Structures are given as C-alpha cells and as structure tokens.
Amino acid sequence: MALDKNGIAKRIAQELQDGWYVNLGIGIPTLVANYIPEGIEVEFQSENGILGMGPFPFEGEEDPDLINAGKQTVTLRKGAAIFDSATSFAMIRGKHVQLTVLGAMEVSQDGDIANWKIPGKMVKGMGGAMDLVASADNIIVAMMHSNKAGESKILKKCTLPLTGVGCVKKVVTEIAVLEIKDGKFHLIERAPGVSVEEIVSKTEGELVVPDFVPEMQL
Amino acid sequence: MALDKNGIAKRIAQELQDGWYVNLGIGIPTLVANYIPEGIEVEFQSENGILGMGPFPFEGEEDPDLINAGKQTVTLRKGAAIFDSATSFAMIRGKHVQLTVLGAMEVSQDGDIANWKIPGKMVKGMGGAMDLVASADNIIVAMMHSNKAGESKILKKCTLPLTGVGCVKKVVTEIAVLEIKDGKFHLIERAPGVSVEEIVSKTEGELVVPDFVPEMQL
Amino acid sequence: MNKVVKNVEEALQGIEDNMTIMLGGFGLCGIPENSINRLVKMGVKNLTCISNNAGVDDFGLGLLLQTRQIKKMISSYVGENDEFERQMLSGELEVDLIPQGSLAERCRAGGAGIPAFFTPAGYGTEVAEGKEVRVFNGKPHILESALTADFAIVKAWKGDTEGNLVYKSTARNFNPMMAMAGKITIAEVEELVPAGELDPNFIHTPGIFVQRIFQGEKFEKRIEQRTVRQRG
Amino acid sequence: MNKVVKNVEEALQGIEDNMTIMLGGFGLCGIPENSINRLVKMGVKNLTCISNNAGVDDFGLGLLLQTRQIKKMISSYVGENDEFERQMLSGELEVDLIPQGSLAERCRAGGAGIPAFFTPAGYGTEVAEGKEVRVFNGKPHILESALTADFAIVKAWKGDTEGNLVYKSTARNFNPMMAMAGKITIAEVEELVPAGELDPNFIHTPGIFVQRIFQGEKFEKRIEQRTVRQRG
C-alpha cells in the first residue's frame, strides 16, 4: 500500500545519522523531524537563521520574532543559536549542513530537480532552494511519484525550469526509494505491498531494477 | 621651523570633520587622536575590531583581550562596538570609514604610495594598509619630507614596491601640506617659518607652487 | 556620534520617486513596520524594493503594492499576496527573483566593498542566464554582483544613540546585511537606549553602518503562520 | 550535539605533518595558546600555518618557529620575531603575505562556499601578480580565492557543549572566520558551559562550525605592547 506523507517522512528519517545538521524544506520534509530514530541526535537548521530549531510553541507562547523558514512560529532547543541570513547560507553553501530534504515537482535521472516555477502560472520564487541544492552533498527529495494528472514526476529529463542540476542523490516517494547514479534511477526499496510492476509503470525515467527489491521497514 | 611629529598630527587633525569615522595608522597618525578640534566628534576605528576606541587604560587596568591594531592596550568609549576582522574590513572596503591617516616611505605625484616593503630587507608585511589605501576615498599621508639620507620621499615615481596606486590625495610633512591632483603635487601650506624654496628643494616630484603659500595655522 | 532623529517622518526624509530601497525582514518577521506605513503616506512612487519577501495583502510591503508605489521587487520568495500576483501577471510589476543565499550575500557584498563573487547557487537554471560561469574544484559557479540601495531600512530590537543595533531572535534575518548596503541606512527600533547601555561585545550591527535611528511608535508584529502544539 | 573532548591532547588528534592549519588571533590577542603548546609537544612538521601574525620569539606561533615545525606562513603582518626573520631571510621559511582584509575575507569565503571574490586591495602591487584584474564601477579589482585548512584552531572566551562560541572583546578578530574555514575546527575556551547557558541571540560562532571543544588548562594572555596613561 502506498505510503501517506507521514510514511514518506518516516522512511526519510531512517537516513539520518547521529551528529548531522539537517535542513528540512516546507511540506513533507518538515514531518521528518517527528520521526528521528532512537539514539540519534540531529540538529535542525532553518535558513532564516536558526540552528537547533525545536517544536511548535505551546498555545499562548508564540513569539512573532521566532519563526522558521516556513514562517511558522517555532521554539528553540537548548544550545540553539540565532544568526543572520548571510551566515545561514554560509553554513549551507559551505557544506556545514550534512543533509537537505526538500520537495520537488520533477526529478530527472541525471539528478536535476525542478521545484520552483511553472511557466505561465504564478511564480512564488525559489527562496533558499537553489542555494540548498547547489551546495549540499546529500540531498533527499521527498515527493509523490506522480502528479495529480497521473503523470510521472520521475523523468528522463525535467520539463519545468530547473532549480539545480545533477544534485539529487535519493528520492523517496509514496511507493519507492530511488537512488540516482550513472544517469539512471535505481530502485532500492518499495513501499509495503507495492509491486515492482507498479513502480516501473509509474516511472518515466530509466529505472534499474535489481532481482530482489526489499520492502521498506517502517 | 619644521614641525615635530605632534605638529604634523595637529595639522592633520584640522582635516577632521564632525561625524567622521577615522582609521589611524601606527606612528604619527596615532597622535592625531590627541588633537581633535573643539566641537568636533569623530569615532576611531581600529581594524582589529573596534569602533569607538578610547585612550590607553590607566595603569593596572590593562586588558590583554582589548588591544588596538598596533597591539597596544586600549580602552573603549561609551557606545563602542566590537566585531570580527571580516566585518572590520567590510567597513573599510565598503567606504564606511571616512578618513584614513597613515604613514609612508614614499609618495608619488600620481598618488601612489609605498609603505610596506624594502627589497632585500626584512619584510614585516602590509597588514591592513593595502585594504585601507585601496578602499578609502579620503587618505592623508603623514610622513617626513625626506628620508634619513636626506633624499626626498615626495617623488615623481615611487622606487619601492607599492602599497596602492593613485590613492593618496593629501600629504602632511614636517614642512608642508601637499595636495595631489592631475598627476602633480600642489603646495597648499608651509610650516611656520619654512620657506617655499626649502620645500621646493626637498621635493623631487613635480610641485605646483601658487603665488601665495599660507603658513599652517596650528 | 548621535544618529537619533525625532520620528519616522524625519527618518525617511530624502526618499524620492524612482529610488532603490532595501527593507529588512523575513516574511513579516523583523520588518520595519513604521517606515513602511510612512512610505505609504509619503506616496513616493516607482520604487525598486529589495526585500526577501513582499509582505501580505494588508501588511508589510503588501501595503505599498496596494498603492502601486512599487515598480520592481527584488526578492527570493513572493506570493502570499493576491495583489502582488495580479500586478505581476498583468505586467504592471517587474519582479527579479534571486536565490535567498545569493540575495543575502549580494547585500553583504554591497556593504563590504566586494563588487562580485562566485556562488554555485543557480548554476544551470535561468538565474544563471547571462552570467559568467567558472569552474572551481570541478564544480561550476556563477558570478553574482553586489547589491546596494539609496536607502536601507532595517528593524532592530534595541538600538543606541550611536546607531549600534541588536536584533531579537529570527527578526535578525536580512537586517544586518541590508544595514551595511544602504547609502543611507535608517534603523527603526523597538527601544532606543543611551550610548553605553548595549554591551560592545554583543552588538549585531555596529553604528558605523547606520545614519539615522528612531524608536518606532507602534509594532504590530503580525504572525504569518501561527503554529502551536497541544499541552501535555 | 556534544562536541566536548577531554583535553588538548584529544582535541588535536589527527594533526599530521604537511597539513595546513589556521590559527585565530591578532598579535598575541585571542590566540589558542594551549593548542600551540601542544603542537610543539606533538612535534608535527612541515606545517603551513595561516594566521594574521606569527607570534613573538617565545610565545604564540614563535614557539613553532623555534622548533622549525612551520614550512610556510600565510599572514598579513609578521616580524616582532627574530627567529622568524632569520628563517625567512635564509630561505628556510616560505612566507606568503596577504592584505589583512583579504586574509579575513578569504577565510570567510572558504567557510561560506564562495570560491572567489573581487577586492580592490592590492591592485597595482605585487599582491596582484598573476591574479585576474577586472574593473567594476571604474575601479580595478583583483580576484582572490577562498582559503580553507585541514584544521582550524580558534580560541574563545566561553563555549558550550554544542560548540557555540562567544569571544571576549578584541580577542574575537580572526577567530570567527577561521572557525568557519576548517575542515575540522577545534575550539579552546576559557570556560566551557552546558548547552543552554549561552544566550542563543548572542552567539558569535554557531556550533555547526565547531567539531571539537575543550577548556584550556591555562591562559597566559601575554600583552605585546603594554600602553597606559597616568591617572588624573
């Protein structure tokens, strides 16, 4: 059965390693914070200037001066630090953040990503996404395998304006975990109960399928 | 009579304008701080990270963590700010400092300055001098007119390795105030009792002498 | 060096039509509310505004969009704003979108006398169009130029009479870099204190970057996304 | 994220011959004294040291010069040091002199993922030799590249277990940029405090830049130029 958003977040959380600084994008990526594995300590960076971001505040304790990059009211963990936007992107560009998780509209088998603009529609801007994807060594995309029209978002080539080129290493969708290498998608895991055939049929890009594809362990 | 170092500093202090941020180099320039004209407020920047540098501390109150760019123990004025070296040179390069006063070994009629290196001798380094002269719109050089061998240091062309090119606008020596424009030195003032002839004879670079050369008012 | 001006009216004197203005803030957090309200009253037109976001319909820079005072926005993320969308799609409003990190670094560069720098952000995308590409350590980078403004308007928590500023929490965001990059920088603060009250060791923006400072009359500090969790 | 190591011995593990090391400080102010003493004991050789100055004969980096552990110094101002002079003039020591502002900015760039930037400093001088020149706003600038190091060693006043650092007064100087630019950054602090004791709003170096932190055993804090004035 295909995963829901929390399932995707839960699977991505398994990628976390102790001691990592992690930047989570808006949407599904934000949910990853709810599933940090036992015994693992990670620190969340928010690009508007927080290291050590904590959970939402209790009602009545919201501070308008303390928000995350999604403009949501948040709190600080013990040992947090606040900094300006230039320092924040120094961390990102300088590869001090070990993992970036973000959403996408399209991903290509070359690791290109498109997630900021649909020509002819309202354009909201790339925010920090271009800096994040151009800089991070370790980028995981959290996305649905297909769009609302049922068309694959896992493509040979992106059709939308790019956010970054050759940067995505791993994609987690509601049905599969894919790795990108040598210009191809590689099927690593399937969602519980989802068949390899379904994944193949929903993937437009070139997909390498090993003989045995394990189910995700959630 | 030729000025002493304090006289040079006193004359340079007349150039200060209310509200200016000023960087003073090591040596004679440092003395300028002792002669700020009445009614004028200036703030001293020290490139190791001080804005609002105050006088030396009283004996016993020296703080090893509070020094100026000459490595001397200093104090802070009320309203001072401390910052790192990158921010300090952001101020300098970004032209937020209105006046730089520094010493020189040689100055040329094109506004070139040499003050950091004598080939074949021990080289101590340029410190912040190259950043300062390349950035400041307003640079005054405080120096002796001649070297110890009696040779002019006010030259057609510098003979020593340069610190910066075309940057010096004004030179104050023990005998004269010179302005540099259009590739020439212009004699603006002479030290009390010093003759125009003496200045001319001690100046190797091209010197424009007006009909009347006023004495400095100290 | 006393930088204090009486009020927002005096602080914003000299801002004219067609000028470029930087405004600090991220979303509605740390924006110079009093100055924006004053710009609406002044009615200056054809402004180019450099700000990470464009406010919402009835708050922040959205107010200047309602009155059509903005000719061009230079931002990293806009939207959350119907009037903005209408003006942009109809072509009334020019919009220059810049990666957030490049925007921050370009403002810092403008204040720091760095005319241009290389960054990997935007390589291979339309952001890189017309820009020089150079490979460093095997990775392509694009050359980005410095940004400056006729006026930078920033919002701080506390400021002293010398213009030294301290920001509160994530209301810091773009304010320190923009303070550096204004030909004239105006700081509106929640609390104006005498020189000497702020610890010199913990000042976020040294006063040298600030030309005018005033205590804002009223700060609404609207929250854009109120998110909370349940107790226990 | 606990970054605490037991002592200077553990902190400096992994530093080997031929490595490049950045060391914070300006003159003798804000230098990592305990780590320098430890480097002497470790006897690592052929080091390239990036530091604004080179200490004095018997303190700071001068100690590593005495023992001939340094192959190359990258600094803005050296001297005040007879052994340094001897080694430099005899050609035993390579010296790369860099304008102080460029040194600071190059370290910051190294930590910030900016591979190169333009600066006016050094144009027309021997510093510009072999470097690209480009005119911006009518003024020539030279292209300077980022600096990084195998290890950066910085000295802070207070630090917490997460690696967040606070510097005291002008002992800050080059320490924050060098903390950013080390592949591994070691912080020696006068006082190590639990996470949560430092105000998040007033941290100079966020812990993300620091991999190891320890409380130094002893700080001599030698004064290079003791200047005082007479009481009233």
PDB file of N, CA and C in Angstrom, chain C residues 154-199:
ATOM      1  N   VAL C 154      16.009  49.174   8.149  1.00  0.00           N
ATOM      2  CA  VAL C 154      16.065  47.941   8.926  1.00  0.00           C
ATOM      3  C   VAL C 154      15.301  48.108  10.225  1.00  0.00           C
ATOM      4  N   LYS C 155      14.960  46.984  10.824  1.00  0.00           N
ATOM      5  CA  LYS C 155      14.225  46.999  12.071  1.00  0.00           C
ATOM      6  C   LYS C 155      15.019  46.224  13.117  1.00  0.00           C
ATOM      7  N   ALA C 156      15.292  46.864  14.246  1.00  0.00           N
ATOM      8  CA  ALA C 156      16.037  46.188  15.308  1.00  0.00           C
ATOM      9  C   ALA C 156      15.222  46.188  16.596  1.00  0.00           C
ATOM     10  N   TRP C 157      15.690  45.382  17.507  1.00  0.00           N
ATOM     11  CA  TRP C 157      15.029  45.290  18.816  1.00  0.00           C
ATOM     12  C   TRP C 157      15.455  46.490  19.660  1.00  0.00           C
ATOM     13  N   LYS C 158      16.761  46.580  19.906  1.00  0.00           N
ATOM     14  CA  LYS C 158      17.299  47.717  20.661  1.00  0.00           C
ATOM     15  C   LYS C 158      18.345  48.421  19.813  1.00  0.00           C
ATOM     16  N   GLY C 159      18.431  49.701  19.975  1.00  0.00           N
ATOM     17  CA  GLY C 159      19.467  50.454  19.301  1.00  0.00           C
ATOM     18  C   GLY C 159      19.900  51.574  20.233  1.00  0.00           C
ATOM     19  N   ASP C 160      21.160  51.987  20.131  1.00  0.00           N
ATOM     20  CA  ASP C 160      21.581  53.116  20.955  1.00  0.00           C
ATOM     21  C   ASP C 160      21.744  54.365  20.090  1.00  0.00           C
ATOM     22  N   THR C 161      22.017  55.462  20.749  1.00  0.00           N
ATOM     23  CA  THR C 161      22.064  56.762  20.063  1.00  0.00           C
ATOM     24  C   THR C 161      23.165  56.819  19.012  1.00  0.00           C
ATOM     25  N   GLU C 162      24.154  55.935  19.123  1.00  0.00           N
ATOM     26  CA  GLU C 162      25.240  55.905  18.142  1.00  0.00           C
ATOM     27  C   GLU C 162      24.886  55.033  16.929  1.00  0.00           C
ATOM     28  N   GLY C 163      23.722  54.433  16.964  1.00  0.00           N
ATOM     29  CA  GLY C 163      23.305  53.603  15.835  1.00  0.00           C
ATOM     30  C   GLY C 163      23.658  52.132  15.974  1.00  0.00           C
ATOM     31  N   ASN C 164      24.249  51.753  17.090  1.00  0.00           N
ATOM     32  CA  ASN C 164      24.522  50.326  17.314  1.00  0.00           C
ATOM     33  C   ASN C 164      23.202  49.574  17.487  1.00  0.00           C
ATOM     34  N   LEU C 165      23.111  48.404  16.869  1.00  0.00           N
ATOM     35  CA  LEU C 165      21.840  47.681  16.860  1.00  0.00           C
ATOM     36  C   LEU C 165      21.961  46.259  17.397  1.00  0.00           C
ATOM     37  N   VAL C 166      20.882  45.836  18.038  1.00  0.00           N
ATOM     38  CA  VAL C 166      20.744  44.456  18.485  1.00  0.00           C
ATOM     39  C   VAL C 166      19.381  43.967  18.004  1.00  0.00           C
ATOM     40  N   TYR C 167      19.364  42.806  17.367  1.00  0.00           N
ATOM     41  CA  TYR C 167      18.118  42.243  16.874  1.00  0.00           C
ATOM     42  C   TYR C 167      17.638  41.164  17.828  1.00  0.00           C
ATOM     43  N   LYS C 168      16.347  40.842  17.740  1.00  0.00           N
ATOM     44  CA  LYS C 168      15.801  39.815  18.615  1.00  0.00           C
ATOM     45  C   LYS C 168      15.477  38.575  17.801  1.00  0.00           C
ATOM     46  N   SER C 169      16.107  37.467  18.190  1.00  0.00           N
ATOM     47  CA  SER C 169      15.789  36.160  17.624  1.00  0.00           C
ATOM     48  C   SER C 169      15.785  36.199  16.093  1.00  0.00           C
ATOM     49  N   THR C 170      14.865  35.498  15.449  1.00  0.00           N
ATOM     50  CA  THR C 170      14.920  35.412  13.984  1.00  0.00           C
ATOM     51  C   THR C 170      14.431  36.680  13.288  1.00  0.00           C
ATOM     52  N   ALA C 171      14.115  37.716  14.048  1.00  0.00           N
ATOM     53  CA  ALA C 171      13.849  39.014  13.418  1.00  0.00           C
ATOM     54  C   ALA C 171      15.157  39.642  12.931  1.00  0.00           C
ATOM     55  N   ARG C 172      16.248  38.961  13.154  1.00  0.00           N
ATOM     56  CA  ARG C 172      17.536  39.447  12.650  1.00  0.00           C
ATOM     57  C   ARG C 172      17.593  39.280  11.112  1.00  0.00           C
ATOM     58  N   ASN C 173      17.487  38.072  10.654  1.00  0.00           N
ATOM     59  CA  ASN C 173      17.479  37.685   9.229  1.00  0.00           C
ATOM     60  C   ASN C 173      18.279  38.583   8.284  1.00  0.00           C
ATOM     61  N   PHE C 174      17.632  39.310   7.401  1.00  0.00           N
ATOM     62  CA  PHE C 174      18.349  40.112   6.393  1.00  0.00           C
ATOM     63  C   PHE C 174      18.778  41.487   6.912  1.00  0.00           C
ATOM     64  N   ASN C 175      18.312  41.852   8.094  1.00  0.00           N
ATOM     65  CA  ASN C 175      18.563  43.222   8.556  1.00  0.00           C
ATOM     66  C   ASN C 175      20.048  43.597   8.637  1.00  0.00           C
ATOM     67  N   PRO C 176      20.918  42.740   9.188  1.00  0.00           N
ATOM     68  CA  PRO C 176      22.331  43.168   9.301  1.00  0.00           C
ATOM     69  C   PRO C 176      23.006  43.429   7.955  1.00  0.00           C
ATOM     70  N   MET C 177      22.745  42.610   6.946  1.00  0.00           N
ATOM     71  CA  MET C 177      23.401  42.829   5.650  1.00  0.00           C
ATOM     72  C   MET C 177      22.852  44.054   4.958  1.00  0.00           C
ATOM     73  N   MET C 178      21.552  44.253   5.081  1.00  0.00           N
ATOM     74  CA  MET C 178      20.958  45.419   4.429  1.00  0.00           C
ATOM     75  C   MET C 178      21.422  46.700   5.110  1.00  0.00           C
ATOM     76  N   ALA C 179      21.604  46.642   6.416  1.00  0.00           N
ATOM     77  CA  ALA C 179      22.136  47.817   7.123  1.00  0.00           C
ATOM     78  C   ALA C 179      23.489  48.220   6.545  1.00  0.00           C
ATOM     79  N   MET C 180      24.262  47.229   6.118  1.00  0.00           N
ATOM     80  CA  MET C 180      25.585  47.513   5.548  1.00  0.00           C
ATOM     81  C   MET C 180      25.499  48.128   4.157  1.00  0.00           C
ATOM     82  N   ALA C 181      24.433  47.819   3.437  1.00  0.00           N
ATOM     83  CA  ALA C 181      24.402  48.087   1.993  1.00  0.00           C
ATOM     84  C   ALA C 181      23.661  49.358   1.590  1.00  0.00           C
ATOM     85  N   GLY C 182      23.125  50.084   2.553  1.00  0.00           N
ATOM     86  CA  GLY C 182      22.429  51.311   2.196  1.00  0.00           C
ATOM     87  C   GLY C 182      23.380  52.498   2.107  1.00  0.00           C
ATOM     88  N   LYS C 183      23.192  53.349   1.084  1.00  0.00           N
ATOM     89  CA  LYS C 183      23.963  54.596   1.074  1.00  0.00           C
ATOM     90  C   LYS C 183      23.589  55.365   2.333  1.00  0.00           C
ATOM     91  N   ILE C 184      22.295  55.388   2.613  1.00  0.00           N
ATOM     92  CA  ILE C 184      21.813  55.894   3.898  1.00  0.00           C
ATOM     93  C   ILE C 184      21.016  54.767   4.536  1.00  0.00           C
ATOM     94  N   THR C 185      21.369  54.422   5.754  1.00  0.00           N
ATOM     95  CA  THR C 185      20.665  53.353   6.451  1.00  0.00           C
ATOM     96  C   THR C 185      19.867  53.917   7.615  1.00  0.00           C
ATOM     97  N   ILE C 186      18.597  53.561   7.617  1.00  0.00           N
ATOM     98  CA  ILE C 186      17.663  54.012   8.642  1.00  0.00           C
ATOM     99  C   ILE C 186      17.300  52.809   9.505  1.00  0.00           C
ATOM    100  N   ALA C 187      17.424  52.969  10.811  1.00  0.00           N
ATOM    101  CA  ALA C 187      17.045  51.876  11.710  1.00  0.00           C
ATOM    102  C   ALA C 187      15.849  52.291  12.541  1.00  0.00           C
ATOM    103  N   GLU C 188      14.803  51.491  12.483  1.00  0.00           N
ATOM    104  CA  GLU C 188      13.704  51.712  13.428  1.00  0.00           C
ATOM    105  C   GLU C 188      13.809  50.649  14.502  1.00  0.00           C
ATOM    106  N   VAL C 189      13.726  51.092  15.754  1.00  0.00           N
ATOM    107  CA  VAL C 189      13.975  50.158  16.856  1.00  0.00           C
ATOM    108  C   VAL C 189      12.802  50.164  17.820  1.00  0.00           C
ATOM    109  N   GLU C 190      12.666  49.033  18.498  1.00  0.00           N
ATOM    110  CA  GLU C 190      11.614  48.953  19.498  1.00  0.00           C
ATOM    111  C   GLU C 190      11.969  49.764  20.727  1.00  0.00           C
ATOM    112  N   GLU C 191      13.271  49.799  21.020  1.00  0.00           N
ATOM    113  CA  GLU C 191      13.709  50.520  22.210  1.00  0.00           C
ATOM    114  C   GLU C 191      15.013  51.245  21.911  1.00  0.00           C
ATOM    115  N   LEU C 192      14.986  52.551  22.069  1.00  0.00           N
ATOM    116  CA  LEU C 192      16.169  53.369  21.841  1.00  0.00           C
ATOM    117  C   LEU C 192      16.824  53.646  23.192  1.00  0.00           C
ATOM    118  N   VAL C 193      18.096  53.274  23.332  1.00  0.00           N
ATOM    119  CA  VAL C 193      18.763  53.426  24.637  1.00  0.00           C
ATOM    120  C   VAL C 193      19.976  54.349  24.493  1.00  0.00           C
ATOM    121  N   PRO C 194      20.435  54.927  25.625  1.00  0.00           N
ATOM    122  CA  PRO C 194      21.613  55.800  25.550  1.00  0.00           C
ATOM    123  C   PRO C 194      22.865  55.005  25.175  1.00  0.00           C
ATOM    124  N   ALA C 195      23.825  55.690  24.554  1.00  0.00           N
ATOM    125  CA  ALA C 195      25.110  55.061  24.246  1.00  0.00           C
ATOM    126  C   ALA C 195      25.700  54.509  25.529  1.00  0.00           C
ATOM    127  N   GLY C 196      26.251  53.317  25.455  1.00  0.00           N
ATOM    128  CA  GLY C 196      26.861  52.715  26.627  1.00  0.00           C
ATOM    129  C   GLY C 196      25.979  51.662  27.282  1.00  0.00           C
ATOM    130  N   GLU C 197      24.702  51.643  26.908  1.00  0.00           N
ATOM    131  CA  GLU C 197      23.813  50.636  27.524  1.00  0.00           C
ATOM    132  C   GLU C 197      23.915  49.270  26.865  1.00  0.00           C
ATOM    133  N   LEU C 198      24.290  49.265  25.596  1.00  0.00           N
ATOM    134  CA  LEU C 198      24.450  47.968  24.922  1.00  0.00           C
ATOM    135  C   LEU C 198      25.877  47.475  25.146  1.00  0.00           C
ATOM    136  N   ASP C 199      26.023  46.223  25.434  1.00  0.00           N
ATOM    137  CA  ASP C 199      27.349  45.640  25.631  1.00  0.00           C
ATOM    138  C   ASP C 199      28.106  45.645  24.292  1.00  0.00           C
TER     139      ASP C 199
END
